[in-house]
Short mmCIF file of C-alpha atoms in Angstrom, two decimals:
data_model
loop_
_atom_site.label_atom_id
_atom_site.label_comp_id
_atom_site.label_asym_id
_atom_site.label_seq_id
_atom_site.Cartn_x
_atom_site.Cartn_y
_atom_site.Cartn_z
CA MET A 1 -2.98 33.72 7.95
CA GLN A 2 -4.24 30.16 8.24
CA ILE A 3 -2.00 27.92 6.17
CA LEU A 4 -4.01 24.70 6.19
CA VAL A 5 -7.33 25.82 4.71
CA GLY A 6 -10.27 23.52 5.36
CA GLU A 7 -12.77 22.30 7.93
CA SER A 8 -13.05 18.63 6.99
CA PRO A 9 -12.37 15.99 9.67
CA ILE A 10 -9.26 14.82 7.82
CA ILE A 11 -7.75 18.33 7.97
CA ASP A 12 -8.76 18.73 11.62
CA ASP A 13 -6.89 15.49 12.35
CA LEU A 14 -3.86 16.78 10.43
CA ARG A 15 -3.85 20.03 12.39
CA SER A 16 -4.05 18.10 15.66
CA ARG A 17 -1.14 15.87 14.63
CA ILE A 18 0.95 18.88 13.62
CA SER A 19 0.28 20.54 16.97
CA ARG A 20 1.44 17.48 18.89
CA ILE A 21 4.54 16.95 16.73
CA ALA A 22 5.56 20.62 16.92
CA ARG A 23 6.11 20.34 20.67
CA THR A 24 8.82 17.72 20.14
CA SER A 25 12.26 17.91 18.51
CA PHE A 26 11.96 14.61 16.62
CA THR A 27 12.86 14.16 12.96
CA VAL A 28 9.68 14.10 10.85
CA LEU A 29 8.87 12.42 7.54
CA VAL A 30 6.06 14.09 5.56
CA GLU A 31 4.57 11.96 2.78
CA GLY A 32 1.95 12.81 0.20
CA GLU A 33 1.28 13.25 -3.49
CA SER A 34 2.79 16.11 -5.45
CA GLY A 35 1.00 19.38 -4.79
CA VAL A 36 -0.75 18.48 -1.51
CA GLY A 37 1.20 21.04 0.53
CA LYS A 38 4.01 19.10 2.22
CA GLU A 39 6.18 22.20 2.62
CA LEU A 40 3.24 24.08 4.16
CA VAL A 41 2.91 21.28 6.72
CA ALA A 42 6.64 21.47 7.46
CA ARG A 43 6.45 25.25 7.89
CA GLU A 44 3.45 24.89 10.18
CA ILE A 45 5.37 22.41 12.37
CA HIS A 46 8.25 24.89 12.52
CA GLU A 47 6.03 27.89 13.30
CA GLN A 48 4.31 26.08 16.17
CA SER A 49 7.55 24.74 17.62
CA PRO A 50 9.96 26.30 20.15
CA ARG A 51 12.25 26.87 17.14
CA ALA A 52 9.84 29.34 15.51
CA ARG A 53 12.24 32.26 16.00
CA GLY A 54 15.00 30.31 14.29
CA PRO A 55 15.46 29.90 10.53
CA PHE A 56 13.41 27.64 8.27
CA VAL A 57 15.69 26.46 5.45
CA ALA A 58 14.18 24.52 2.54
CA VAL A 59 16.24 22.35 0.19
CA ASN A 60 14.95 20.63 -2.95
CA CYS A 61 16.98 17.43 -2.98
CA ALA A 62 15.88 16.64 -6.54
CA ALA A 63 17.64 19.82 -7.74
CA LEU A 64 20.98 19.14 -6.03
CA VAL A 65 23.87 18.36 -8.35
CA GLU A 66 25.48 15.11 -7.20
CA THR A 67 29.01 16.53 -7.09
CA LEU A 68 27.86 19.50 -4.99
CA VAL A 69 25.60 17.74 -2.46
CA GLU A 70 28.21 17.82 0.33
CA ALA A 71 29.05 21.49 -0.26
CA GLU A 72 25.37 22.46 -0.35
CA LEU A 73 24.33 20.55 2.75
CA PHE A 74 27.49 20.69 4.87
CA GLY A 75 29.43 23.69 3.54
CA ILE A 76 32.87 24.18 2.05
CA GLU A 77 36.05 25.79 3.38
CA GLU A 78 37.79 28.76 1.77
CA ARG A 79 40.35 27.88 -0.94
CA THR A 80 39.38 24.20 -1.04
CA ALA A 81 39.75 24.60 -4.79
CA THR A 82 40.88 27.44 -7.03
CA GLY A 83 38.30 30.22 -7.10
CA VAL A 84 36.07 28.56 -4.48
CA ARG A 85 34.75 30.78 -1.72
CA GLY A 86 34.02 29.28 1.66
CA ARG A 87 30.40 29.11 2.78
CA ARG A 88 28.20 27.45 5.34
CA GLY A 89 26.01 24.54 4.33
CA LYS A 90 22.25 24.22 4.82
CA PHE A 91 22.64 22.36 8.11
CA GLU A 92 24.61 25.26 9.59
CA LEU A 93 22.25 27.85 8.12
CA ALA A 94 19.36 26.09 9.84
CA ASP A 95 21.11 25.97 13.22
CA HIS A 96 18.55 26.47 16.05
CA GLY A 97 15.84 26.16 13.43
CA THR A 98 14.44 23.65 10.95
CA LEU A 99 15.93 22.13 7.81
CA PHE A 100 13.32 20.95 5.30
CA LEU A 101 14.63 18.31 2.88
CA ASP A 102 12.07 18.09 0.09
CA GLU A 103 12.00 15.10 -2.28
CA VAL A 104 14.53 13.25 -0.14
CA ALA A 105 13.86 10.05 -2.11
CA ASP A 106 15.75 11.59 -5.05
CA LEU A 107 19.09 11.58 -3.24
CA SER A 108 21.66 9.17 -4.67
CA PRO A 109 22.88 6.22 -2.55
CA ALA A 110 26.15 8.07 -1.86
CA SER A 111 24.30 11.19 -0.74
CA GLN A 112 21.99 9.10 1.42
CA ALA A 113 25.02 7.69 3.24
CA LYS A 114 26.42 11.18 3.87
CA LEU A 115 23.06 12.41 5.15
CA LEU A 116 22.73 9.45 7.50
CA ARG A 117 26.14 10.13 8.98
CA VAL A 118 25.17 13.71 9.85
CA LEU A 119 21.75 12.79 11.23
CA GLN A 120 23.29 10.34 13.68
CA ASP A 121 25.06 13.00 15.73
CA LEU A 122 24.15 16.34 14.04
CA SER A 123 27.81 17.06 13.45
CA VAL A 124 28.81 18.44 10.04
CA GLU A 125 32.20 18.68 8.43
CA ARG A 126 32.69 21.16 5.63
CA VAL A 127 34.30 20.02 2.41
CA GLY A 128 38.03 20.60 2.82
CA GLY A 129 37.64 21.18 6.55
CA ALA A 130 39.73 19.74 9.34
CA GLY A 131 37.08 19.67 12.05
CA ALA A 132 33.38 19.13 12.62
CA TYR A 133 30.71 21.63 13.64
CA GLN A 134 27.95 20.65 16.04
CA VAL A 135 24.54 21.95 14.97
CA ASP A 136 21.16 22.13 16.69
CA THR A 137 18.97 21.57 13.65
CA ARG A 138 15.62 19.83 13.40
CA VAL A 139 15.18 17.87 10.16
CA ILE A 140 11.86 17.47 8.37
CA ALA A 141 12.04 15.35 5.22
CA ALA A 142 9.36 15.02 2.57
CA THR A 143 8.66 12.78 -0.40
CA ASN A 144 5.87 12.17 -2.91
CA ARG A 145 6.86 8.51 -3.06
CA THR A 146 6.41 5.77 -0.47
CA LEU A 147 9.81 5.36 1.14
CA HIS A 148 9.25 1.91 2.62
CA ALA A 149 8.37 0.64 -0.88
CA LEU A 150 11.65 2.12 -2.16
CA VAL A 151 13.47 0.38 0.70
CA ASP A 152 11.88 -2.93 -0.28
CA ALA A 153 12.97 -2.32 -3.88
CA GLY A 154 16.54 -1.61 -2.77
CA ARG A 155 16.40 2.02 -3.96
CA PHE A 156 16.56 3.73 -0.56
CA ARG A 157 18.73 2.92 2.46
CA ALA A 158 16.79 1.13 5.17
CA ASP A 159 18.87 2.68 7.96
CA LEU A 160 18.22 6.20 6.64
CA TYR A 161 14.51 5.44 6.30
CA TYR A 162 14.32 4.34 9.93
CA ARG A 163 16.21 7.47 10.97
CA LEU A 164 13.81 9.74 9.07
CA SER A 165 10.53 7.99 9.80
CA GLY A 166 10.39 8.13 13.59
CA VAL A 167 7.38 10.44 13.24
CA GLU A 168 5.37 10.31 10.01
CA VAL A 169 2.75 12.68 8.64
CA LEU A 170 0.59 11.75 5.65
CA VAL A 171 -0.90 14.76 3.87
CA PRO A 172 -4.19 13.75 2.19
CA PRO A 173 -4.87 14.34 -1.52
CA LEU A 174 -7.47 16.96 -2.40
CA ARG A 175 -9.90 14.34 -3.72
CA ALA A 176 -10.06 12.89 -0.18
CA ARG A 177 -11.40 16.19 1.21
CA ARG A 178 -13.68 17.58 -1.48
CA ASP A 179 -15.79 19.45 1.09
CA ASP A 180 -12.81 21.80 1.61
CA ILE A 181 -12.76 22.87 -2.04
CA PRO A 182 -15.23 25.80 -1.65
CA LEU A 183 -13.09 27.20 1.18
CA LEU A 184 -9.91 26.72 -0.85
CA VAL A 185 -11.56 28.42 -3.84
CA ASP A 186 -12.39 31.47 -1.69
CA HIS A 187 -8.86 31.41 -0.25
CA PHE A 188 -7.18 31.39 -3.65
CA LEU A 189 -9.65 33.92 -5.04
CA GLY A 190 -8.41 36.29 -2.33
CA ILE A 191 -4.78 35.59 -3.21
CA HIS A 192 -5.21 35.83 -7.00
CA ASP A 193 -7.58 38.77 -6.83
CA GLY A 194 -8.16 40.52 -10.13
CA PRO A 195 -9.55 44.02 -10.62
CA GLU A 196 -12.99 42.73 -11.60
CA VAL A 197 -13.54 39.18 -10.31
CA ARG A 198 -15.37 39.03 -6.96
CA ARG A 199 -17.04 35.61 -6.85
CA VAL A 200 -17.11 32.07 -8.26
CA GLU A 201 -20.45 30.80 -9.58
CA GLY A 202 -22.03 27.78 -7.90
CA SER A 203 -21.81 25.64 -11.03
CA ALA A 204 -18.06 26.34 -11.28
CA VAL A 205 -17.53 25.40 -7.62
CA GLU A 206 -19.54 22.23 -8.16
CA ALA A 207 -17.42 21.35 -11.20
CA MET A 208 -14.27 21.78 -9.14
CA MET A 209 -15.73 19.56 -6.41
CA THR A 210 -16.39 16.87 -9.02
CA TYR A 211 -12.86 16.89 -10.48
CA ASP A 212 -10.23 14.51 -9.05
CA TRP A 213 -7.30 17.01 -9.03
CA PRO A 214 -4.23 14.90 -9.88
CA GLY A 215 -2.10 17.99 -9.10
CA ASN A 216 -3.95 18.55 -5.81
CA VAL A 217 -4.05 21.94 -4.05
CA ARG A 218 -1.24 23.38 -6.18
CA GLN A 219 -3.24 22.61 -9.33
CA LEU A 220 -6.39 24.17 -7.86
CA SER A 221 -4.46 27.35 -7.10
CA ARG A 222 -3.24 27.57 -10.70
CA VAL A 223 -6.78 26.94 -12.03
CA ILE A 224 -8.17 29.82 -9.94
CA GLU A 225 -5.32 32.06 -11.08
CA ARG A 226 -6.09 31.19 -14.72
CA ALA A 227 -9.82 31.71 -14.23
CA VAL A 228 -9.34 35.13 -12.66
CA ALA A 229 -7.16 36.15 -15.61
CA LEU A 230 -9.69 34.92 -18.20
CA ALA A 231 -13.03 35.83 -16.61
CA PRO A 232 -14.71 38.57 -18.70
CA GLY A 233 -16.91 39.79 -15.85
CA PRO A 234 -17.19 39.95 -12.06
CA SER A 235 -17.61 36.19 -11.60
CA VAL A 236 -15.84 32.97 -12.56
CA GLY A 237 -18.08 30.49 -14.39
CA LEU A 238 -17.77 27.14 -16.12
CA ARG A 239 -16.56 28.94 -19.25
CA ASP A 240 -13.43 30.06 -17.38
CA LEU A 241 -12.35 26.62 -16.15
CA PRO A 242 -9.97 24.28 -18.01
CA PRO A 243 -11.66 21.77 -20.35
CA PRO A 244 -10.73 18.67 -18.27
CA VAL A 245 -12.49 20.09 -15.21
CA VAL A 246 -15.64 21.00 -17.15
CA ARG A 247 -15.64 17.75 -19.15
CA GLU A 248 -15.62 15.53 -16.05
CA TYR A 249 -18.40 17.63 -14.53
CA ARG A 250 -20.61 17.42 -17.62
CA GLN A 251 -20.12 13.66 -17.77
CA ALA A 252 -21.36 13.34 -14.20
CA LEU A 253 -24.19 15.84 -14.64
CA PRO A 254 -25.16 15.88 -18.33
CA ASP A 255 -26.97 19.23 -18.30
CA PRO A 256 -25.73 21.40 -15.41
CA ASP A 257 -26.53 24.64 -17.28
CA GLY A 258 -30.19 23.67 -17.43
CA LEU A 259 -30.58 23.50 -13.65
CA ASP A 260 -31.10 26.41 -11.32
CA ASP A 261 -28.00 27.74 -9.59
CA THR A 262 -29.19 28.17 -6.02
CA LEU A 263 -27.07 26.87 -3.17
CA ARG A 264 -29.68 24.24 -2.32
CA ALA A 265 -29.87 23.12 -5.95
CA TRP A 266 -26.16 22.54 -6.54
CA SER A 267 -25.72 21.07 -3.05
CA GLY A 268 -28.44 18.57 -3.98
CA ARG A 269 -26.67 17.74 -7.21
CA TYR A 270 -23.45 17.13 -5.26
CA VAL A 271 -25.37 14.76 -2.96
CA ARG A 272 -26.52 12.78 -6.02
CA LEU A 273 -22.95 12.71 -7.34
CA VAL A 274 -21.67 11.28 -4.02
CA LEU A 275 -24.49 8.71 -4.05
CA GLU A 276 -23.42 7.69 -7.56
CA ARG A 277 -19.80 7.31 -6.39
CA CYS A 278 -21.10 5.12 -3.53
CA HIS A 279 -22.85 2.91 -6.12
CA GLY A 280 -26.28 3.82 -4.80
CA ASN A 281 -25.53 2.86 -1.20
CA LYS A 282 -27.41 5.57 0.72
CA ARG A 283 -26.01 4.66 4.13
CA GLN A 284 -22.46 4.93 2.80
CA ALA A 285 -23.30 8.25 1.13
CA CYS A 286 -24.62 9.56 4.47
CA ASP A 287 -21.33 8.61 6.11
CA VAL A 288 -19.28 10.33 3.40
CA LEU A 289 -21.41 13.48 3.52
CA ASP A 290 -21.79 13.37 7.32
CA ILE A 291 -25.57 13.93 7.08
CA SER A 292 -28.58 12.01 8.33
CA TYR A 293 -30.59 9.63 6.18
CA HIS A 294 -33.56 12.03 6.44
CA THR A 295 -31.42 14.92 5.10
CA LEU A 296 -30.20 12.75 2.23
CA LYS A 297 -33.78 11.88 1.26
CA SER A 298 -34.73 15.56 1.42
CA HIS A 299 -31.95 16.50 -1.01
CA LEU A 300 -32.91 13.71 -3.41
CA GLU A 301 -36.61 14.62 -3.31
CA TYR A 302 -35.82 18.29 -3.96
CA GLY A 303 -33.73 17.28 -6.96
CA ARG A 304 -36.55 15.14 -8.38
CA ARG A 305 -39.03 18.01 -8.04
CA ALA A 306 -36.58 20.44 -9.67
CA ARG A 307 -36.01 18.13 -12.64
CA ARG A 308 -39.77 17.58 -13.12
CA THR A 309 -40.33 21.36 -13.07
CA LEU A 310 -37.59 21.97 -15.62
CA ALA A 311 -38.68 19.10 -17.87
CA GLY A 312 -42.24 20.44 -18.16
CA PRO A 313 -45.45 18.56 -18.84
CA ALA A 314 -43.87 16.19 -21.35
CA LEU A 315 -42.13 14.25 -18.58
CA ALA A 316 -44.80 14.68 -15.91
CA GLY A 317 -45.49 11.38 -14.20
CA HIS A 318 -42.09 9.84 -15.05
CA HIS A 319 -39.81 8.93 -12.14
#
């Protein structure tokens, strides 16, 4: 199954970068907003790497209890304390594979220092242990905050940042690749398939392409899941989308229900929406849409004819 769904240039560039990085053994820093799919990118790097047959171990650093960070990451020896059972840490569990440290910016200064020490020589010492264990573990770290800004603010160790950021991957927000939304909608419709729902109406897809998605791909997945659960018939329509998504769409296109729902019609309306976002600059809109100026004019002319037809004789002659 294809993990990174989309055909936009920005996703093609991301796939190409992942492919090149996967062939190396370097530490990787994945940055991006919450919900963009940073763990999916990390898994894709692992699956394309020579370590693919090894384990992929994910750790949410934000969920680690400060007093247990060392035991969780590096392990603990038997009988270190009363009732404590010995166990391997995440670094050992990921030996010959990949360790994914999600939300690494949430580690405390003390935990950052301990992580840096291990990354320098990939040698871990269990809590209560007398010796160190050498591990062959690739580390991929991720954060939804900008680490260099945290370094400048004195909230993240500069030496750890430089150790983690040898190779960086920026995962784009969903609003930067709106053309991928129809493909993502189909993808999630297949995952969250209900007994009745088989399609998403054009107006609903257009509304989702209009919305800015602060929660990114994760939020889109939840919206499709909700829509499939609520849809009364075989298709998802505007009525099945959350109010914020529909409200933003109606503000951009005051009367979407009054327009025909053909592919050409709603594509034309999307062209006009992009032109509006480009403040009427047609050349810029052509660049964003990756279409010729002639194609842009064709879409706009079709939209004008459609609106005149729907408005009837009362508006005939008005432009």
